[in-house]
């Protein structure tokens, strides 16, 4: 709903390591951070749902949804988990 905030975060992601810091390996395969829980101040108005994906047993990367702090978590978390599992399965079949 806030186009200005969206524009700001896109610029932050394009010109800094905010995206890398946000998606870098976490303690758990799935993480949800909301508002001021983020390590980076640029994301204080957002939530991030992050899920690792794998090739075999090795972590290959992460996917995430960045959205408003009041997003629909009950549907967003399963969506990210499903996409990460599908990506993991495909990469493992192809490279694993």
Short mmCIF file of N, CA and C in Angstrom, two decimals:
data_model
loop_
_atom_site.label_atom_id
_atom_site.label_comp_id
_atom_site.label_asym_id
_atom_site.label_seq_id
_atom_site.Cartn_x
_atom_site.Cartn_y
_atom_site.Cartn_z
N UNK A 1 0.81 -1.20 0.00
CA UNK A 1 0.00 0.00 0.00
C UNK A 1 0.85 1.26 0.00
N UNK A 2 2.10 1.12 0.43
CA UNK A 2 3.00 2.27 0.51
C UNK A 2 4.05 2.16 -0.59
N UNK A 3 3.75 2.76 -1.74
CA UNK A 3 4.64 2.67 -2.89
C UNK A 3 6.00 3.28 -2.60
N UNK A 4 6.03 4.32 -1.79
CA UNK A 4 7.30 4.96 -1.43
C UNK A 4 8.20 4.02 -0.66
N UNK A 5 7.63 3.28 0.28
CA UNK A 5 8.41 2.32 1.07
C UNK A 5 8.93 1.20 0.18
N UNK A 6 8.10 0.73 -0.74
CA UNK A 6 8.52 -0.31 -1.66
C UNK A 6 9.67 0.18 -2.54
N UNK A 7 9.56 1.38 -3.03
CA UNK A 7 10.62 1.96 -3.85
C UNK A 7 11.92 2.07 -3.06
N UNK A 8 11.83 2.50 -1.80
CA UNK A 8 13.02 2.60 -0.94
C UNK A 8 13.70 1.26 -0.75
N UNK A 9 12.94 0.23 -0.45
CA UNK A 9 13.54 -1.08 -0.20
C UNK A 9 14.15 -1.64 -1.48
N UNK A 10 13.53 -1.41 -2.61
CA UNK A 10 14.11 -1.89 -3.88
C UNK A 10 15.44 -1.21 -4.13
N UNK A 11 15.51 0.08 -3.90
CA UNK A 11 16.78 0.80 -4.06
C UNK A 11 17.83 0.29 -3.09
N UNK A 12 17.44 0.04 -1.84
CA UNK A 12 18.37 -0.49 -0.85
C UNK A 12 18.91 -1.85 -1.28
N UNK A 13 18.04 -2.68 -1.82
CA UNK A 13 18.45 -4.02 -2.25
C UNK A 13 19.37 -3.96 -3.47
N UNK A 14 19.16 -2.99 -4.33
CA UNK A 14 19.97 -2.89 -5.55
C UNK A 14 21.38 -2.38 -5.27
N UNK A 15 21.54 -1.54 -4.26
CA UNK A 15 22.80 -0.83 -4.08
C UNK A 15 23.53 -1.14 -2.78
N UNK A 16 23.25 -2.28 -2.19
CA UNK A 16 23.94 -2.59 -0.95
C UNK A 16 23.94 -4.09 -0.71
N UNK A 17 24.46 -4.47 0.41
CA UNK A 17 24.49 -5.88 0.77
C UNK A 17 23.32 -6.24 1.69
N UNK A 18 22.26 -5.44 1.71
CA UNK A 18 21.09 -5.70 2.55
C UNK A 18 20.48 -7.06 2.19
N UNK A 19 20.34 -7.33 0.91
CA UNK A 19 19.75 -8.60 0.49
C UNK A 19 20.62 -9.77 0.93
N UNK A 20 21.92 -9.67 0.73
CA UNK A 20 22.81 -10.75 1.15
C UNK A 20 22.72 -10.97 2.66
N UNK A 21 22.79 -9.89 3.44
CA UNK A 21 22.70 -10.01 4.90
C UNK A 21 21.38 -10.64 5.33
N UNK A 22 20.33 -10.34 4.64
CA UNK A 22 19.00 -10.83 4.99
C UNK A 22 18.84 -12.31 4.67
N UNK A 23 19.41 -12.73 3.54
CA UNK A 23 19.22 -14.11 3.10
C UNK A 23 20.37 -15.04 3.47
N UNK A 24 21.46 -14.48 4.00
CA UNK A 24 22.62 -15.32 4.36
C UNK A 24 22.20 -16.41 5.33
N UNK A 25 22.96 -17.45 5.31
CA UNK A 25 22.66 -18.64 6.11
C UNK A 25 22.24 -18.28 7.53
N UNK A 26 21.12 -18.81 7.92
CA UNK A 26 20.58 -18.58 9.26
C UNK A 26 20.80 -19.84 10.10
N UNK A 27 20.49 -19.73 11.39
CA UNK A 27 20.62 -20.87 12.29
C UNK A 27 19.63 -21.99 11.95
N UNK A 28 18.52 -21.61 11.35
CA UNK A 28 17.47 -22.58 11.01
C UNK A 28 17.13 -22.45 9.53
N UNK A 29 16.64 -23.53 8.91
CA UNK A 29 16.30 -23.46 7.48
C UNK A 29 15.19 -22.46 7.17
N UNK A 30 14.23 -22.31 8.08
CA UNK A 30 13.13 -21.37 7.88
C UNK A 30 13.21 -20.29 8.95
N UNK A 31 13.17 -19.03 8.53
CA UNK A 31 13.14 -17.94 9.50
C UNK A 31 12.10 -16.92 9.09
N UNK A 32 11.48 -16.33 10.08
CA UNK A 32 10.54 -15.23 9.88
C UNK A 32 11.02 -14.10 10.78
N UNK A 33 11.32 -12.97 10.17
CA UNK A 33 11.71 -11.79 10.95
C UNK A 33 10.74 -10.67 10.62
N UNK A 34 10.38 -9.93 11.64
CA UNK A 34 9.36 -8.90 11.51
C UNK A 34 9.88 -7.59 12.07
N UNK A 35 9.74 -6.54 11.28
CA UNK A 35 10.05 -5.19 11.75
C UNK A 35 11.45 -5.01 12.31
N UNK A 36 11.53 -4.59 13.54
CA UNK A 36 12.81 -4.27 14.18
C UNK A 36 13.65 -5.51 14.53
N UNK A 37 13.14 -6.71 14.26
CA UNK A 37 13.92 -7.93 14.48
C UNK A 37 15.05 -8.08 13.46
N UNK A 38 14.98 -7.36 12.35
CA UNK A 38 15.99 -7.46 11.30
C UNK A 38 17.32 -6.88 11.77
N UNK A 39 18.38 -7.43 11.22
CA UNK A 39 19.73 -6.90 11.50
C UNK A 39 19.93 -5.55 10.84
N UNK A 40 19.19 -5.28 9.78
CA UNK A 40 19.37 -4.05 9.00
C UNK A 40 18.18 -3.11 9.19
N UNK A 41 18.48 -1.87 9.47
CA UNK A 41 17.46 -0.84 9.71
C UNK A 41 16.57 -0.62 8.48
N UNK A 42 17.13 -0.82 7.28
CA UNK A 42 16.37 -0.60 6.05
C UNK A 42 15.12 -1.48 5.97
N UNK A 43 15.12 -2.60 6.68
CA UNK A 43 13.99 -3.53 6.62
C UNK A 43 13.03 -3.38 7.80
N UNK A 44 13.18 -2.37 8.60
CA UNK A 44 12.39 -2.22 9.82
C UNK A 44 10.88 -2.14 9.56
N UNK A 45 10.47 -1.74 8.39
CA UNK A 45 9.03 -1.65 8.08
C UNK A 45 8.50 -2.89 7.38
N UNK A 46 9.32 -3.94 7.31
CA UNK A 46 8.95 -5.12 6.53
C UNK A 46 9.09 -6.40 7.33
N UNK A 47 8.53 -7.46 6.78
CA UNK A 47 8.73 -8.81 7.28
C UNK A 47 9.45 -9.60 6.20
N UNK A 48 10.24 -10.58 6.63
CA UNK A 48 10.93 -11.45 5.68
C UNK A 48 10.69 -12.89 6.10
N UNK A 49 10.18 -13.67 5.17
CA UNK A 49 10.03 -15.12 5.36
C UNK A 49 11.09 -15.75 4.47
N UNK A 50 12.04 -16.44 5.09
CA UNK A 50 13.20 -16.99 4.39
C UNK A 50 13.25 -18.51 4.57
N UNK A 51 13.58 -19.20 3.49
CA UNK A 51 13.69 -20.66 3.53
C UNK A 51 14.91 -21.09 2.72
N UNK A 52 15.74 -21.94 3.30
CA UNK A 52 16.87 -22.50 2.58
C UNK A 52 16.38 -23.52 1.56
N UNK A 53 17.16 -23.69 0.47
CA UNK A 53 16.94 -24.80 -0.44
C UNK A 53 18.26 -25.53 -0.60
N UNK A 54 18.17 -26.78 -1.05
CA UNK A 54 19.32 -27.68 -0.99
C UNK A 54 19.55 -28.40 -2.31
N UNK A 55 20.79 -28.86 -2.47
CA UNK A 55 21.14 -29.86 -3.47
C UNK A 55 21.63 -31.03 -2.64
N UNK A 56 20.84 -32.10 -2.61
CA UNK A 56 21.15 -33.20 -1.71
C UNK A 56 21.03 -32.72 -0.27
N UNK A 57 22.09 -32.90 0.49
CA UNK A 57 22.11 -32.46 1.89
C UNK A 57 22.77 -31.10 2.07
N UNK A 58 23.31 -30.53 1.01
CA UNK A 58 24.05 -29.26 1.09
C UNK A 58 23.16 -28.07 0.79
N UNK A 59 23.22 -27.07 1.65
CA UNK A 59 22.45 -25.85 1.39
C UNK A 59 23.00 -25.17 0.15
N UNK A 60 22.11 -24.82 -0.78
CA UNK A 60 22.50 -24.21 -2.04
C UNK A 60 22.15 -22.73 -2.11
N UNK A 61 21.24 -22.28 -1.25
CA UNK A 61 20.81 -20.90 -1.28
C UNK A 61 19.56 -20.71 -0.45
N UNK A 62 18.91 -19.59 -0.67
CA UNK A 62 17.68 -19.28 0.07
C UNK A 62 16.75 -18.49 -0.83
N UNK A 63 15.46 -18.67 -0.57
CA UNK A 63 14.44 -17.85 -1.21
C UNK A 63 13.66 -17.15 -0.10
N UNK A 64 13.02 -16.05 -0.45
CA UNK A 64 12.31 -15.29 0.59
C UNK A 64 11.19 -14.46 -0.02
N UNK A 65 10.27 -14.13 0.84
CA UNK A 65 9.25 -13.13 0.55
C UNK A 65 9.54 -11.95 1.46
N UNK A 66 9.62 -10.78 0.89
CA UNK A 66 9.74 -9.54 1.67
C UNK A 66 8.43 -8.81 1.49
N UNK A 67 7.76 -8.54 2.59
CA UNK A 67 6.44 -7.92 2.50
C UNK A 67 6.15 -7.06 3.71
N UNK A 68 4.92 -6.59 3.82
CA UNK A 68 4.54 -5.75 4.95
C UNK A 68 4.55 -6.54 6.26
N UNK A 69 4.68 -5.85 7.36
CA UNK A 69 4.70 -6.53 8.66
C UNK A 69 3.37 -7.22 8.96
N UNK A 70 2.31 -6.81 8.31
CA UNK A 70 1.00 -7.43 8.53
C UNK A 70 0.59 -8.30 7.35
N UNK A 71 1.55 -9.02 6.78
CA UNK A 71 1.21 -9.90 5.67
C UNK A 71 0.44 -11.13 6.18
N UNK A 72 -0.09 -11.90 5.28
CA UNK A 72 -0.83 -13.11 5.64
C UNK A 72 0.16 -14.26 5.84
N UNK A 73 0.69 -14.36 7.04
CA UNK A 73 1.71 -15.36 7.35
C UNK A 73 1.19 -16.78 7.16
N UNK A 74 -0.09 -17.01 7.46
CA UNK A 74 -0.65 -18.37 7.37
C UNK A 74 -0.62 -18.92 5.95
N UNK A 75 -0.58 -18.06 4.96
CA UNK A 75 -0.45 -18.55 3.58
C UNK A 75 0.94 -18.29 3.00
N UNK A 76 1.63 -17.28 3.49
CA UNK A 76 2.96 -16.94 2.95
C UNK A 76 4.03 -17.94 3.37
N UNK A 77 4.02 -18.39 4.61
CA UNK A 77 5.04 -19.33 5.08
C UNK A 77 4.94 -20.65 4.31
N UNK A 78 3.74 -21.26 4.20
CA UNK A 78 3.67 -22.50 3.41
C UNK A 78 4.07 -22.31 1.95
N UNK A 79 3.79 -21.16 1.37
CA UNK A 79 4.17 -20.89 -0.01
C UNK A 79 5.69 -20.91 -0.17
N UNK A 80 6.40 -20.23 0.71
CA UNK A 80 7.86 -20.20 0.65
C UNK A 80 8.41 -21.61 0.89
N UNK A 81 7.86 -22.32 1.86
CA UNK A 81 8.33 -23.68 2.14
C UNK A 81 8.11 -24.60 0.93
N UNK A 82 6.94 -24.51 0.30
CA UNK A 82 6.65 -25.33 -0.87
C UNK A 82 7.62 -25.02 -2.01
N UNK A 83 7.83 -23.75 -2.27
CA UNK A 83 8.74 -23.35 -3.36
C UNK A 83 10.16 -23.84 -3.09
N UNK A 84 10.62 -23.71 -1.85
CA UNK A 84 11.97 -24.17 -1.51
C UNK A 84 12.09 -25.68 -1.66
N UNK A 85 11.08 -26.42 -1.25
CA UNK A 85 11.11 -27.88 -1.38
C UNK A 85 11.11 -28.29 -2.84
N UNK A 86 10.28 -27.65 -3.65
CA UNK A 86 10.23 -27.96 -5.08
C UNK A 86 11.57 -27.65 -5.74
N UNK A 87 12.17 -26.53 -5.38
CA UNK A 87 13.47 -26.16 -5.92
C UNK A 87 14.53 -27.16 -5.47
N UNK A 88 14.51 -27.52 -4.19
CA UNK A 88 15.47 -28.52 -3.68
C UNK A 88 15.33 -29.85 -4.41
N UNK A 89 14.11 -30.32 -4.57
CA UNK A 89 13.87 -31.59 -5.25
C UNK A 89 14.39 -31.54 -6.68
N UNK A 90 14.11 -30.46 -7.39
CA UNK A 90 14.55 -30.34 -8.78
C UNK A 90 16.08 -30.25 -8.88
N UNK A 91 16.68 -29.45 -8.04
CA UNK A 91 18.15 -29.33 -8.07
C UNK A 91 18.83 -30.63 -7.69
N UNK A 92 18.27 -31.33 -6.71
CA UNK A 92 18.86 -32.60 -6.30
C UNK A 92 18.76 -33.64 -7.41
N UNK A 93 17.62 -33.70 -8.10
CA UNK A 93 17.48 -34.62 -9.23
C UNK A 93 18.48 -34.29 -10.33
N UNK A 94 18.68 -33.02 -10.59
CA UNK A 94 19.53 -32.61 -11.70
C UNK A 94 21.02 -32.67 -11.34
N UNK A 95 21.39 -32.21 -10.15
CA UNK A 95 22.80 -32.11 -9.77
C UNK A 95 23.24 -33.08 -8.69
N UNK A 96 22.27 -33.62 -7.95
CA UNK A 96 22.60 -34.40 -6.76
C UNK A 96 22.95 -35.79 -7.04
#
